[in-house]
Amino acid sequence: MTFIAVSIPVNAPEDIGVAMAHAAASVEAGAELVEWRIDDWPSIEGSAAVVAGLVGDSPASSILTVRSVTEGGGFEGSADELATFLRAVAATDACPRYVDIEYAMWIESEALRAAVDELHEDVGLILSMHDMLGRPDDLLRRAVDMQAEEAADVVKIVWRARSTRDNLEAFELLRHRSKPMIALCMGELGLPSRVLAGRAGGFLTFASSAAGETADGQCDVTTLVQRYRFRALRPETMVYGIVGWPITHSLSPIVHNEGFTSAGIDAVLLPLPVLKGWESFKATMAVLLSDPSFNLRGLCVTVPHKEHALRFVREAGGAVSDIAERAGAANTIVIGPDGALAADNTDAPAIIETLGCDPSGSRVALLGAGGAARAAIASLVEAGARVDVFNRGAERAAALVETMDNPMCTLGDLDEVSGYDIVLNTTSVGMEGGPEPDGNPVEDLGLPAWVIEEAGVVYECVYAPRRTPLVRAALAADTPVVTGEAMFLAQAIRQFRLWTGCEPSSDRWRQLID
Ligand code: NAP
């Protein structure tokens, strides 16, 4: 069994009450171990007895950790000072289940090794290393050397993920371990290593409490247990991902994981952030697909990789649906048990399904020229609408209109703007965490504000936040609005069907994202 350890910072004696409450809530939520991060204590006069009390009152077995500044903590003292502190703790008869000692200090200080030896015999040693910058060049040698240390009960290796691929290396380390091991990656890119630690045989994964993260990229215990079903994940569990950048605000993990649970499907969907650019997408996909033990079975694809997704599947000889082909973009990849790839686009039918009117014969001002724009144009033109494309980058808009190669899709002309039946935003302007969260794309692209007032419907693709500046402007003008979560739900339901053949509960999904 892989433990969930909640990591709780306690910076001073007066913080203990609050810290204990956070620990109790986390244990209630599913944590089995509490890591007390007491980085500042060795320098506090008479602190050993108070720390002993902290360990004694802990709502679950404890790990006592004094993390140095070099390895991401706050302890500025030397290994010998830490040894003195540990000896004082030992004198109180305190008995944490584990102490975490950094390998660099361990090999440097004989006094520290002696102090650990003097701890109660039930105290285990977690020998740890943390690289705050990235994967250390000598990662494998360090893993071998640390596991060779006889005193170590558990070896802990943590580094900052620079790409989604780092997670696979953490799983590889776990697979080849010779003693209990923790292998985790920090940062947003490292989440899979934390969620899938149990599936890969890790000794534990760390999670955060309401007190906040003690390492960048931890998720809280409740999210780990409920959303990602940490306890239920097995080596055979199928992995799905949401690929994009940024994806912190994505709702996909919330709905799809609920869908898997309700349908009794042994699968989990995780954020798999992939940095901008075709090369980065291609390299990440190649690595994820080349590791059969990762068991990747499908992807949602979002900004800015929808065109890359189509290209990747096409170049790999996979199947591309007609609508994805016509759109020149895919938001869904299905991966068969044999690795066969298929690309589809569920944005396109989702737009028509949620528009609330028949677009046939309508005039549409389409804002944007990226992946979502392609899907919108392909479906609207097919449904008989006439689309004018407005985009910040003129070249991209021209290239889009050229590839669409349809007289019903033309470049918008700011000198000849007339009333539109539908104003449809596919830019990421107004998106939380995006390039211009406070922007209104109509204004940004130089269209007059009255196009919003005169439109029969304003359709917003952005769903985080719900009330984007464009949605607010449309509501203020009493123009009917379709907000991004309607499209989100419709396209996500189609994705789920493509992956599983099952029908999720749209009502339940709507409740979850409301
Ligand atoms: P994309 O391919 O990266 O395209 C982004 C578009 O936004 C481009 O047209 C880009 O113009 C424009 N843009 C970015 N920053 C801008 C700025 N500061 N000013 C003006 N225009 C700007 O992204 P996408 O996949 O099409 O997605 C676009 C948006 O739709 C995202 O917010 C995404 O979350 C949302 N979306 C929602 C759903 C849903 O289910 N609700 C589905 C799909 C997409 P340039 O060409 O000039 O760079």
XYZ file of C-alpha atoms and ligand atoms in Angstrom:
562
model
C 0.000 0.000 0.000
C 1.180 3.499 -0.820
C 0.604 6.034 1.938
C -0.740 9.533 1.586
C 1.359 11.829 3.753
C 0.043 15.290 4.409
C 2.856 17.756 4.768
C 2.230 20.501 7.318
C 4.491 23.448 8.020
C 4.911 24.436 11.661
C 7.108 27.485 11.908
C 6.783 28.388 15.578
C 5.342 26.980 18.844
C 2.279 29.246 18.563
C 1.408 27.615 15.192
C 0.943 24.169 16.702
C -2.796 24.452 17.434
C -3.689 25.446 13.870
C -1.258 22.912 12.411
C -2.801 20.134 14.496
C -6.279 21.081 13.228
C -5.051 20.944 9.603
C -3.473 17.563 10.289
C -6.665 16.191 11.850
C -8.763 17.383 8.883
C -6.308 15.810 6.433
C -6.284 12.504 8.286
C -10.081 12.601 8.255
C -9.892 13.176 4.474
C -7.655 10.137 3.961
C -4.016 10.883 4.907
C -2.236 8.113 6.838
C 0.947 9.957 7.726
C 1.634 13.508 8.822
C 4.900 15.134 7.844
C 5.676 17.876 10.327
C 7.852 20.381 8.515
C 9.725 22.047 11.369
C 12.427 23.859 9.389
C 12.881 26.669 11.922
C 12.843 24.636 15.136
C 16.514 23.735 15.501
C 17.211 27.421 16.133
C 14.403 27.879 18.684
C 15.634 27.672 22.278
C 14.227 24.657 24.142
C 12.260 23.506 21.136
C 12.915 19.751 21.393
C 10.327 19.147 24.122
C 7.647 21.092 22.225
C 8.447 19.125 19.069
C 8.139 15.922 21.075
C 4.647 17.077 22.098
C 3.794 17.769 18.465
C 4.805 14.238 17.507
C 3.050 12.752 20.545
C -0.270 14.479 19.754
C -0.131 13.869 16.014
C -3.423 12.407 14.693
C -1.422 9.888 12.607
C 2.122 8.524 12.528
C 4.557 11.335 11.907
C 7.507 12.147 9.734
C 9.772 14.760 11.295
C 11.436 16.919 8.655
C 13.838 19.833 8.870
C 14.263 20.907 5.245
C 17.299 22.996 4.304
C 17.154 26.131 2.195
C 19.154 24.442 -0.572
C 16.563 21.707 -0.850
C 13.490 23.936 -0.802
C 12.963 24.508 2.933
C 13.810 27.143 5.515
C 16.612 25.600 7.609
C 19.781 27.640 7.278
C 21.907 25.788 9.821
C 24.551 23.122 9.352
C 24.280 19.338 9.448
C 26.046 19.365 12.826
C 23.477 21.810 14.257
C 20.733 19.511 13.031
C 22.514 16.636 14.787
C 22.473 18.575 18.076
C 18.759 19.258 17.686
C 17.974 15.595 16.908
C 19.931 14.484 19.949
C 17.853 16.834 22.084
C 14.657 15.419 20.512
C 15.896 11.861 21.219
C 16.473 12.781 24.865
C 12.743 13.525 25.195
C 11.855 9.989 24.112
C 9.918 11.391 21.154
C 9.231 8.696 18.644
C 8.179 9.895 15.203
C 7.625 7.028 12.762
C 10.275 8.538 10.444
C 12.838 11.299 10.333
C 13.708 12.753 6.949
C 17.402 13.483 6.542
C 18.869 14.991 3.397
C 21.456 12.759 1.757
C 23.870 15.672 1.257
C 23.899 16.331 5.024
C 23.992 12.624 5.807
C 27.210 12.004 3.911
C 28.764 15.260 5.136
C 28.229 14.875 8.894
C 29.323 11.998 11.058
C 27.624 13.722 14.006
C 24.299 13.628 12.156
C 24.658 9.935 11.357
C 25.441 9.274 15.026
C 22.438 11.354 16.166
C 20.070 9.405 13.903
C 21.547 6.201 15.285
C 20.679 7.372 18.817
C 16.995 7.875 17.976
C 14.471 5.379 19.307
C 14.775 2.050 17.483
C 11.256 2.399 16.070
C 12.182 5.582 14.213
C 12.814 4.891 10.535
C 15.110 6.901 8.302
C 13.928 8.531 5.079
C 17.038 9.557 3.187
C 16.097 12.342 0.793
C 17.320 14.547 -2.026
C 15.511 17.420 -3.728
C 16.631 19.213 -6.862
C 14.763 22.496 -7.049
C 15.901 23.282 -10.584
C 15.340 20.116 -12.568
C 16.438 16.554 -13.094
C 19.972 16.153 -11.734
C 22.387 14.848 -14.388
C 23.528 12.078 -12.049
C 20.006 11.030 -11.010
C 20.537 7.314 -11.547
C 23.877 7.220 -9.731
C 22.366 9.097 -6.789
C 19.456 6.653 -6.679
C 21.914 3.742 -6.539
C 24.127 5.389 -3.892
C 21.208 6.365 -1.665
C 19.680 2.897 -1.796
C 23.088 1.452 -0.901
C 23.021 3.336 2.433
C 22.219 0.567 4.881
C 20.649 2.870 7.480
C 18.036 4.157 5.034
C 14.609 2.553 5.404
C 13.134 4.644 2.611
C 14.864 6.600 -0.153
C 13.213 9.789 -1.341
C 14.149 11.396 -4.670
C 12.407 14.571 -5.771
C 13.161 16.953 -8.595
C 11.415 19.733 -10.482
C 9.739 18.427 -13.617
C 10.699 20.299 -16.745
C 8.315 18.296 -18.889
C 5.583 15.698 -18.516
C 8.227 13.140 -19.464
C 9.966 13.547 -16.062
C 7.043 11.732 -14.458
C 7.772 8.620 -16.488
C 11.322 8.636 -15.227
C 10.056 8.812 -11.638
C 7.918 5.711 -12.342
C 10.930 4.018 -13.901
C 12.960 4.671 -10.731
C 10.170 3.165 -8.640
C 9.984 0.093 -10.853
C 13.701 -0.566 -10.381
C 13.920 0.247 -6.666
C 15.766 -2.098 -4.334
C 14.159 -0.689 -1.185
C 11.056 1.380 -0.386
C 11.209 4.561 -2.412
C 9.479 7.888 -2.892
C 10.056 9.343 -6.383
C 8.150 12.534 -7.089
C 8.387 15.521 -9.406
C 7.713 19.074 -8.269
C 5.839 21.786 -10.100
C 2.698 21.826 -12.221
C 4.290 19.381 -14.646
C 4.903 16.849 -11.873
C 1.306 16.156 -10.831
C 1.139 12.699 -12.517
C 4.050 11.504 -10.373
C 2.066 12.439 -7.261
C -1.299 11.021 -8.354
C 0.074 7.829 -9.898
C 2.680 7.157 -7.183
C 0.651 4.267 -5.780
C 0.076 2.726 -9.189
C 3.855 2.728 -9.673
C 4.611 1.222 -6.253
C 5.859 4.334 -4.448
C 6.191 4.222 -0.673
C 4.105 7.357 -0.289
C 2.875 10.481 -2.003
C 2.766 13.890 -0.374
C -0.361 16.013 -0.337
C -1.123 19.446 1.007
C -3.530 20.563 3.733
C -5.491 23.795 4.097
C -2.197 25.237 5.403
C -0.961 25.226 1.797
C 1.767 23.439 -0.141
C 5.149 22.671 1.346
C 6.415 21.797 -2.126
C 5.305 23.233 -5.421
C 2.734 21.064 -7.215
C 1.209 19.114 -4.319
C -2.530 18.642 -4.521
C -4.682 18.486 -1.432
C -5.697 15.216 0.198
C -9.374 15.498 -0.768
C -8.597 16.097 -4.442
C -6.181 13.196 -4.446
C -8.636 10.806 -2.806
C -11.915 11.911 -4.337
C -11.193 13.405 -7.747
C -8.258 11.173 -8.667
C -9.347 8.101 -6.654
C -5.796 7.584 -5.418
C -6.745 4.472 -3.469
C -8.307 2.720 -6.452
C -5.507 3.251 -8.985
C -3.670 0.084 -10.007
C -0.919 -0.689 -12.525
C -3.659 -1.662 -15.023
C -5.603 1.599 -14.576
C -6.037 3.363 -17.914
C -4.663 6.903 -18.015
C -6.303 9.773 -19.860
C -4.936 13.270 -20.021
C -5.809 16.852 -20.695
C -3.003 18.292 -22.784
C -2.487 22.028 -23.158
C -0.839 25.106 -21.701
C -2.028 26.555 -19.394
C -4.442 23.919 -18.032
C -4.637 24.764 -14.349
C -8.239 25.931 -14.759
C -9.424 23.004 -16.873
C -12.682 21.397 -15.808
C -11.944 18.170 -17.700
C -10.494 16.239 -14.701
C -13.599 17.062 -12.652
C -16.144 15.725 -15.125
C -14.288 12.846 -16.754
C -13.128 11.345 -13.454
C -16.711 11.468 -12.213
C -17.744 9.739 -15.443
C -15.197 6.943 -14.960
C -16.301 6.425 -11.358
C -20.014 6.349 -12.160
C -19.520 3.993 -15.102
C -17.238 1.704 -13.046
C -14.376 2.186 -15.507
C -10.854 1.662 -14.176
C -9.405 4.907 -15.523
C -8.176 8.294 -14.368
C -7.812 11.608 -16.195
C -4.967 13.930 -15.247
C -3.630 17.263 -16.376
C -0.641 16.599 -18.656
C 0.669 20.094 -19.323
C 2.687 20.412 -22.519
C 4.592 23.603 -23.251
C 3.846 25.580 -26.409
C 5.096 24.460 -29.791
C 4.902 21.493 -32.144
C 8.297 20.092 -31.086
C 7.331 19.990 -27.452
C 3.954 18.357 -28.251
C 5.521 15.772 -30.549
C 8.320 14.866 -28.132
C 5.967 14.515 -25.156
C 3.494 12.401 -27.082
C 6.224 10.135 -28.397
C 7.517 9.474 -24.883
C 4.072 8.974 -23.326
C 3.029 6.555 -26.059
C 6.286 4.629 -26.031
C 5.834 3.476 -22.416
C 3.192 0.706 -22.358
C 3.183 0.669 -18.555
C 1.828 4.231 -18.537
C -1.256 2.850 -20.320
C -2.271 6.128 -21.945
C -5.661 5.620 -23.577
C -6.919 9.026 -24.572
C -6.423 12.771 -24.506
C -8.443 15.938 -24.430
C -6.422 18.529 -26.300
C -6.705 22.232 -25.656
C -4.917 25.542 -26.292
C -2.447 25.655 -28.060
C -2.157 22.088 -29.331
C -5.292 21.247 -31.337
C -3.620 21.626 -34.700
C -0.600 19.723 -33.377
C -2.856 16.894 -32.239
C -4.292 16.477 -35.713
C -0.852 16.609 -37.308
C 0.578 14.112 -34.836
C -2.146 11.533 -35.409
C -2.008 12.026 -39.163
C 1.808 11.639 -39.262
C 1.558 8.541 -37.045
C -0.798 6.984 -39.604
C -3.819 7.156 -37.279
C -7.459 7.705 -38.218
C -8.756 11.269 -38.517
C -12.494 11.961 -38.441
C -14.068 13.989 -41.263
C -14.907 16.906 -39.001
C -11.368 17.027 -37.555
C -10.005 16.872 -41.105
C -12.264 19.705 -42.255
C -11.481 21.774 -39.166
C -7.759 21.050 -39.448
C -7.763 20.611 -35.655
C -8.460 17.848 -33.138
C -9.499 18.194 -29.504
C -9.763 14.468 -28.816
C -7.331 11.604 -29.269
C -8.452 8.044 -28.741
C -5.683 5.491 -28.136
C -6.591 1.855 -28.633
C -5.231 -0.986 -26.459
C -2.856 -1.757 -29.346
C -1.668 1.867 -29.484
C -3.728 2.737 -32.590
C -4.496 6.468 -32.679
C -7.640 8.284 -33.767
C -8.222 12.040 -33.816
C -11.607 13.679 -33.604
C -13.089 17.088 -33.006
C -15.975 17.304 -30.559
C -15.862 21.126 -30.370
C -17.438 21.402 -33.799
C -20.684 19.500 -33.155
C -20.818 20.921 -29.608
C -21.043 24.475 -30.969
C -23.979 23.650 -33.242
C -25.685 21.653 -30.476
C -25.515 24.529 -27.984
C -26.027 27.514 -30.282
C -29.733 27.653 -29.457
C -30.704 28.559 -33.039
C -30.434 27.141 -36.543
C -27.346 28.753 -38.045
C -28.461 28.116 -41.627
C -28.443 31.425 -43.514
C -26.968 33.343 -40.515
C -24.107 35.800 -40.692
C -21.416 35.071 -38.134
C -18.600 37.302 -36.845
C -16.038 34.722 -35.827
C -13.348 36.103 -33.503
C -10.073 34.195 -33.540
C -8.229 31.883 -35.882
C -6.911 29.085 -33.674
C -8.072 25.541 -33.012
C -11.529 26.442 -31.705
C -12.077 28.820 -34.646
C -11.364 26.020 -37.095
C -13.911 23.773 -35.410
C -16.499 26.557 -35.341
C -16.019 27.431 -39.004
C -16.128 23.820 -40.183
C -19.410 23.173 -38.387
C -21.063 26.545 -39.111
C -20.260 26.488 -42.807
C -21.502 22.923 -43.040
C -24.725 24.058 -41.338
C -25.195 26.794 -43.961
C -23.897 29.893 -42.104
C -21.742 32.604 -43.652
C -18.657 33.330 -41.539
C -16.438 36.447 -41.410
C -13.149 35.810 -39.591
C -11.571 38.531 -37.425
C -8.244 37.826 -35.780
C -5.361 39.726 -34.200
C -2.812 38.033 -36.460
C -3.850 38.846 -40.018
C -1.615 36.202 -41.551
C -3.072 33.423 -39.426
C -6.595 34.526 -40.309
C -5.741 34.614 -44.023
C -4.145 31.178 -43.840
C -7.217 29.835 -42.035
C -9.621 31.215 -44.635
C -7.428 29.816 -47.390
C -7.338 26.319 -45.864
C -11.081 26.340 -45.293
C -11.377 26.962 -49.027
C -15.090 27.672 -48.895
C -16.869 30.758 -50.298
C -18.990 30.851 -47.135
C -15.890 31.655 -45.059
C -14.144 34.958 -45.742
C -11.844 37.435 -43.998
C -13.753 40.006 -41.973
C -13.307 43.621 -43.062
C -13.382 46.208 -40.259
C -14.440 48.910 -42.768
C -17.498 46.958 -43.767
C -18.885 45.672 -40.514
C -22.644 45.283 -40.576
C -25.007 43.525 -38.219
C -24.221 39.897 -37.390
C -26.694 37.266 -36.271
C -24.036 35.503 -34.258
C -20.885 36.894 -32.615
C -18.721 33.933 -31.666
C -15.556 34.325 -29.620
C -12.894 31.666 -30.060
C -9.954 33.812 -28.929
C -8.458 33.221 -25.516
C -9.060 36.882 -24.616
C -10.997 37.004 -21.336
C -9.660 33.629 -20.191
C -8.377 33.289 -16.613
C -4.653 32.698 -16.754
C -4.659 33.604 -20.468
C -2.942 36.426 -22.313
C -5.563 39.058 -21.540
C -7.945 38.000 -18.773
C -9.660 41.401 -18.553
C -10.030 41.926 -22.295
C -13.140 41.997 -24.463
C -12.251 40.448 -27.861
C -14.803 42.554 -29.745
C -13.035 45.722 -28.583
C -9.574 44.189 -28.924
C -10.157 43.279 -32.549
C -11.482 46.762 -33.372
C -15.117 45.810 -33.956
C -17.729 48.366 -32.875
C -19.524 47.669 -29.579
C -22.916 47.756 -31.371
C -22.217 44.348 -32.998
C -22.884 42.935 -29.541
C -26.103 44.934 -29.156
C -27.405 43.934 -32.584
C -26.431 40.266 -32.491
C -29.125 37.597 -32.147
C -26.708 35.653 -29.940
C -23.232 36.129 -28.476
C -21.436 32.808 -28.150
C -18.459 32.699 -25.785
C -16.101 29.712 -25.964
C -14.052 30.726 -22.916
C -15.441 29.032 -19.796
C -13.088 30.194 -17.070
C -14.356 32.537 -15.767
C -18.060 32.069 -16.522
C -18.658 35.793 -16.803
C -15.965 36.955 -19.164
C -15.883 40.639 -20.149
C -17.619 39.651 -23.418
C -20.403 37.796 -21.576
C -20.857 40.790 -19.264
C -21.085 43.159 -22.234
C -23.682 40.951 -23.945
C -25.764 40.663 -20.777
C -25.600 44.438 -20.329
C -26.878 44.828 -23.899
C -29.697 42.292 -23.319
C -28.308 40.090 -26.058
C -28.861 36.338 -25.578
C -25.601 34.672 -24.528
C -24.269 31.129 -24.677
C -21.463 30.817 -22.151
C -18.418 28.599 -22.470
C -19.493 25.888 -20.042
C -22.407 24.864 -22.303
C -19.937 24.142 -25.089
C -17.533 22.592 -22.606
C -20.123 20.094 -21.383
C -21.350 19.190 -24.853
C -17.840 18.554 -26.190
C -16.752 16.679 -23.039
C -19.756 14.344 -23.198
C -18.855 13.501 -26.788
C -15.240 12.864 -25.771
C -16.346 10.514 -23.018
C -18.510 8.575 -25.477
C -15.637 8.281 -27.928
C -13.282 6.899 -25.263
C -15.667 4.618 -23.402
C -18.846 4.079 -25.418
C -20.721 5.101 -22.246
C -23.138 7.947 -21.655
C -22.256 10.152 -18.686
C -24.874 11.972 -16.643
C -24.994 15.484 -18.079
C -27.030 16.698 -15.093
C -24.382 15.440 -12.676
C -21.598 16.984 -14.752
C -23.440 20.296 -14.914
C -23.817 20.296 -11.115
C -20.127 19.554 -10.686
C -18.972 22.527 -12.733
C -21.626 24.983 -11.564
P -5.529 28.806 -29.919
O -5.472 27.841 -31.039
O -4.294 29.063 -29.140
O -6.018 30.212 -30.496
C -6.064 31.341 -29.671
C -6.725 32.476 -30.413
O -6.790 33.578 -29.506
C -5.966 32.974 -31.642
O -6.882 33.420 -32.598
C -5.167 34.148 -31.073
O -4.857 35.153 -32.029
C -6.186 34.725 -30.122
N -5.555 35.558 -29.119
C -4.728 35.145 -28.132
N -4.326 36.213 -27.409
C -4.932 37.304 -27.958
C -4.923 38.684 -27.638
N -4.216 39.134 -26.588
N -5.664 39.520 -28.394
C -6.390 39.046 -29.439
N -6.428 37.737 -29.790
C -5.707 36.892 -29.045
O -6.673 28.423 -28.882
P -8.048 27.616 -29.133
O -7.839 26.177 -28.940
O -8.622 28.094 -30.408
O -8.929 28.099 -27.876
C -9.299 29.472 -27.760
C -10.191 29.692 -26.541
O -11.387 28.939 -26.645
C -9.534 29.245 -25.222
O -9.863 30.166 -24.219
C -10.190 27.912 -24.925
O -10.237 27.624 -23.535
C -11.577 28.165 -25.463
N -12.223 26.900 -25.815
C -13.288 26.513 -25.068
C -13.937 25.342 -25.378
C -15.122 24.943 -24.572
O -15.407 23.763 -24.518
N -15.820 25.877 -23.972
C -13.491 24.546 -26.415
C -12.413 24.995 -27.169
C -11.779 26.165 -26.855
P -3.452 35.097 -32.849
O -3.697 34.140 -33.973
O -3.270 36.491 -33.267
O -2.412 34.613 -31.894
